[in-house]
Short mmCIF file of C-alpha atoms in Angstrom, two decimals:
data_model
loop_
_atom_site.label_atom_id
_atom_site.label_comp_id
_atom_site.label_asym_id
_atom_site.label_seq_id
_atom_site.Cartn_x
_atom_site.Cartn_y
_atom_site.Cartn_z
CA UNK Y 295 -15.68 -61.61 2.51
CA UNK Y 296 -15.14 -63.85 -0.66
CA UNK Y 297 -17.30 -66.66 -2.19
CA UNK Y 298 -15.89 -69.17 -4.51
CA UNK Y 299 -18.52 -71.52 -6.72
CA UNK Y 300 -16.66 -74.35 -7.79
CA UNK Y 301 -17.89 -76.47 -10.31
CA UNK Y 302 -16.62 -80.19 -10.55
CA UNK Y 303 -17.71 -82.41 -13.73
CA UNK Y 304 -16.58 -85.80 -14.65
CA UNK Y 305 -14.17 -84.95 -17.84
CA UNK Y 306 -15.31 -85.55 -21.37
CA UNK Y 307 -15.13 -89.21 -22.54
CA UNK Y 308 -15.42 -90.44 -19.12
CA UNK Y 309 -18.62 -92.30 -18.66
CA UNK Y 310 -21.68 -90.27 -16.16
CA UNK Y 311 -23.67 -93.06 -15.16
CA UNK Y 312 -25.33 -90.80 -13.03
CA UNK Y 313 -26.65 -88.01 -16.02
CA UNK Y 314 -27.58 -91.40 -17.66
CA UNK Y 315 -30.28 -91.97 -15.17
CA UNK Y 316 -31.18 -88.89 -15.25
CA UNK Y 317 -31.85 -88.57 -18.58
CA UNK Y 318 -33.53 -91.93 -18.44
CA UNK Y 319 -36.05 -90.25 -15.73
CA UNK Y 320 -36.79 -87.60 -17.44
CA UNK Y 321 -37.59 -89.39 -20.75
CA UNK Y 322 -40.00 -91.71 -18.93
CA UNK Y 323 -41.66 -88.96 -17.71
CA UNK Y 324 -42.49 -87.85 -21.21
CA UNK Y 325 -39.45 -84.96 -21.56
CA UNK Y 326 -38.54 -85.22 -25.25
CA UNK Y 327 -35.57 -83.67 -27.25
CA UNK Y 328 -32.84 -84.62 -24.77
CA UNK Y 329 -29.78 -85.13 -26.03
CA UNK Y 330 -26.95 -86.10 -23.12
CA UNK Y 331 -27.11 -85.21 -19.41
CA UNK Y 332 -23.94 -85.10 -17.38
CA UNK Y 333 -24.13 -84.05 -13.68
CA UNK Y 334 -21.51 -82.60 -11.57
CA UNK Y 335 -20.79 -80.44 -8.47
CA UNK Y 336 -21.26 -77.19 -7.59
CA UNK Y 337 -20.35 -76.06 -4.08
CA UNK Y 338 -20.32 -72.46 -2.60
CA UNK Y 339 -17.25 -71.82 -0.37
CA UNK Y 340 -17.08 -68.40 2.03
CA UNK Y 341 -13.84 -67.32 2.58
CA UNK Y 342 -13.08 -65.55 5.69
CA UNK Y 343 -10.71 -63.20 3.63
CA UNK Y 344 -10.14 -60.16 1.49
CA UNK Y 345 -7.11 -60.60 -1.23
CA UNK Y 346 -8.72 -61.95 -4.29
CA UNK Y 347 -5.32 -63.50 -5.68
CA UNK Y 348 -4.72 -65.18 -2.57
CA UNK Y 349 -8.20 -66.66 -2.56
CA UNK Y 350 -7.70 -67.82 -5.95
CA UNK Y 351 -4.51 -69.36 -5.57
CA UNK Y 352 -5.64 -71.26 -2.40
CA UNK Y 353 -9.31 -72.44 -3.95
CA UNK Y 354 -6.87 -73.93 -6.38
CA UNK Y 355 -4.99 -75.89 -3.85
CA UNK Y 356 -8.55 -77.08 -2.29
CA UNK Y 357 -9.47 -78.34 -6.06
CA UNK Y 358 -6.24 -80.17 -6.17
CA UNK Y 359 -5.96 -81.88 -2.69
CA UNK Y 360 -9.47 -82.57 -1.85
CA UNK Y 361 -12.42 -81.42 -3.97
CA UNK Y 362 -11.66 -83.16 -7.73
CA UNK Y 363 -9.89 -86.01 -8.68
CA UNK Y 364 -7.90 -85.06 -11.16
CA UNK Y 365 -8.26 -88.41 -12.72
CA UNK Y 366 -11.64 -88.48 -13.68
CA UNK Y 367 -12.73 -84.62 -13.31
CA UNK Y 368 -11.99 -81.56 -13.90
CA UNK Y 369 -13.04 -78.07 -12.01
CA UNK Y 370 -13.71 -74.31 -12.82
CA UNK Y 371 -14.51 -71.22 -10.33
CA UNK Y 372 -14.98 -67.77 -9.63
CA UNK Y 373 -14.62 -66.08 -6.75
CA UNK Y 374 -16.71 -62.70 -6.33
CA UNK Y 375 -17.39 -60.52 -2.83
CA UNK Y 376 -20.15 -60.79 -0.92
CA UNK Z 298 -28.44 -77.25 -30.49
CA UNK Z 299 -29.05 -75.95 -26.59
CA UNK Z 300 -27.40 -76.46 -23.45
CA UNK Z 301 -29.23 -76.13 -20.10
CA UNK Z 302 -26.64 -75.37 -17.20
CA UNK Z 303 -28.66 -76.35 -14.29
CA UNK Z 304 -27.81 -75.49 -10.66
CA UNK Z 305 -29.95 -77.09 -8.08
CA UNK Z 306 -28.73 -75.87 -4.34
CA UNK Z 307 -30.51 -76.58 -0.86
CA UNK Z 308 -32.32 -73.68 0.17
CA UNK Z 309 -30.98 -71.00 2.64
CA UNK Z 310 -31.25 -72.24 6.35
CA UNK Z 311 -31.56 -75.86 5.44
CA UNK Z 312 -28.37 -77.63 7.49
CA UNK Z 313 -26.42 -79.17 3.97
CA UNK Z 314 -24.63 -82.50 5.96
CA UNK Z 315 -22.30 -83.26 2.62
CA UNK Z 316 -21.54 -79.42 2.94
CA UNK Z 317 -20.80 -79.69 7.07
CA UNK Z 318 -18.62 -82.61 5.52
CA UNK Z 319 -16.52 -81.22 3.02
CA UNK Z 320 -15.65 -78.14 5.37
CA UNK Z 321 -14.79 -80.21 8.00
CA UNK Z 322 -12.60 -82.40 5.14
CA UNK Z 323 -11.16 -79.29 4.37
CA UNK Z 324 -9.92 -77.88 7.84
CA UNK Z 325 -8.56 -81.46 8.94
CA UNK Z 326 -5.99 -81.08 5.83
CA UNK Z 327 -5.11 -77.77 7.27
CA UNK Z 328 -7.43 -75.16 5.14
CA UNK Z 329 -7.92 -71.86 7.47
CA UNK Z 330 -10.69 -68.81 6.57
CA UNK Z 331 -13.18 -71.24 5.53
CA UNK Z 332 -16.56 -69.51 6.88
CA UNK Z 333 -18.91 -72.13 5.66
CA UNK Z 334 -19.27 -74.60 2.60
CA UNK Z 335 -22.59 -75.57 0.55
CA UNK Z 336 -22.62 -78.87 -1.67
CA UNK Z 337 -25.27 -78.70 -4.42
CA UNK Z 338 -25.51 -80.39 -8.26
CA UNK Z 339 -24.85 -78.61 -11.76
CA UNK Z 340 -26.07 -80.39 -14.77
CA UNK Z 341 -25.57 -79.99 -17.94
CA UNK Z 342 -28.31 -80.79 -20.56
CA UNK Z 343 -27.90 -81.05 -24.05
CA UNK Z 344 -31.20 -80.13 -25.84
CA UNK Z 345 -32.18 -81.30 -29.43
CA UNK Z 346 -33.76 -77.55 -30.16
CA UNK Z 347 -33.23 -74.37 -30.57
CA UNK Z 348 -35.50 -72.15 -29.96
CA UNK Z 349 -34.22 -70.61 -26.71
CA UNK Z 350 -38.24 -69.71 -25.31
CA UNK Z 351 -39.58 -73.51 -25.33
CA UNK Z 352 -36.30 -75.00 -24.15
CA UNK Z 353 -36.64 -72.44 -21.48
CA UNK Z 354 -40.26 -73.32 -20.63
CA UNK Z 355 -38.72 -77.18 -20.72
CA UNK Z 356 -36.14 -76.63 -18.60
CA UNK Z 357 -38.53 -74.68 -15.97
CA UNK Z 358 -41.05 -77.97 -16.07
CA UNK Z 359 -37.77 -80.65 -16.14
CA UNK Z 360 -37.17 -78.89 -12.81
CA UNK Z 361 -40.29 -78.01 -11.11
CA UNK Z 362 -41.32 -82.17 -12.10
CA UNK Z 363 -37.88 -84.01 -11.38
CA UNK Z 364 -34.51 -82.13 -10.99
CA UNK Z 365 -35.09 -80.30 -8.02
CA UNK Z 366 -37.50 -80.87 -4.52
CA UNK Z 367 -39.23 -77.72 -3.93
CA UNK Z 368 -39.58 -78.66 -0.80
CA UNK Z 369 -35.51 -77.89 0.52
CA UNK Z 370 -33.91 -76.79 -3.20
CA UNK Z 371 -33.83 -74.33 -5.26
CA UNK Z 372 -32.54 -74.36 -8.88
CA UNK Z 373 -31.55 -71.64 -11.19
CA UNK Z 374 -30.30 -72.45 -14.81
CA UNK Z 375 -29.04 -70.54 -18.08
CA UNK Z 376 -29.23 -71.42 -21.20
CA UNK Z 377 -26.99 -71.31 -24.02
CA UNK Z 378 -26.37 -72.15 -27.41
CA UNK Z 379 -23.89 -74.20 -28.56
#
């Protein structure tokens, strides 16, 4: 069996409104030194199969349809056996 | 300067909805041999500093105090230097 971690980020230049608030929380908590927080997603996808070129080329076609929009993000994965 | 590459996923056994969601978003477009899909958050945090020990401590306590809930997630994070 294969897992892929995909990671989906908003692309640079493209405003995160969400790490914004984030970093926002954890300054007025008292965190110092904080620079820029962007969040994303990461999601964990078992694959019910073996062929690791297969599973790549098809966790590409999931990025494309359905998981990013190529608009505003882009993604990255790997795909290791568990 | 320091990132922090923070992953912050629901723990094993807790039902993940937005997970249910995006595997059943999947299979209505037609994806087969998908055994089970988890939705979690990567961030990405820039850190004014450079000593790879505190930022490491700082990460542990942004975490433990406000990116994750100990209660249902856990996180894991690198660090690296860029």
């Amino acid at each position: 069996m294969l897992k892929a971690i995909v990671t989906v980020m908003l692309k640079k230049g493209i405003f995160d409104p969400q790490g914004r608030a984030v970093q926002n929380g954890l300054e007025s908590v008292g965190f110092e030194n904080i620079k820029g927080v962007r969040v994303g997603k990461q999601l964990e996808i078992d694959l019910a199969m073996d062929d690791l070129e297969s599973a790549n080329d098809l966790v590409h076609k999931m990025c494309d349809k359905m998981l990013a929009n190529p608009v505003v993000e882009s993604y990255s994965f790997v795909i290791k056996e568990v």
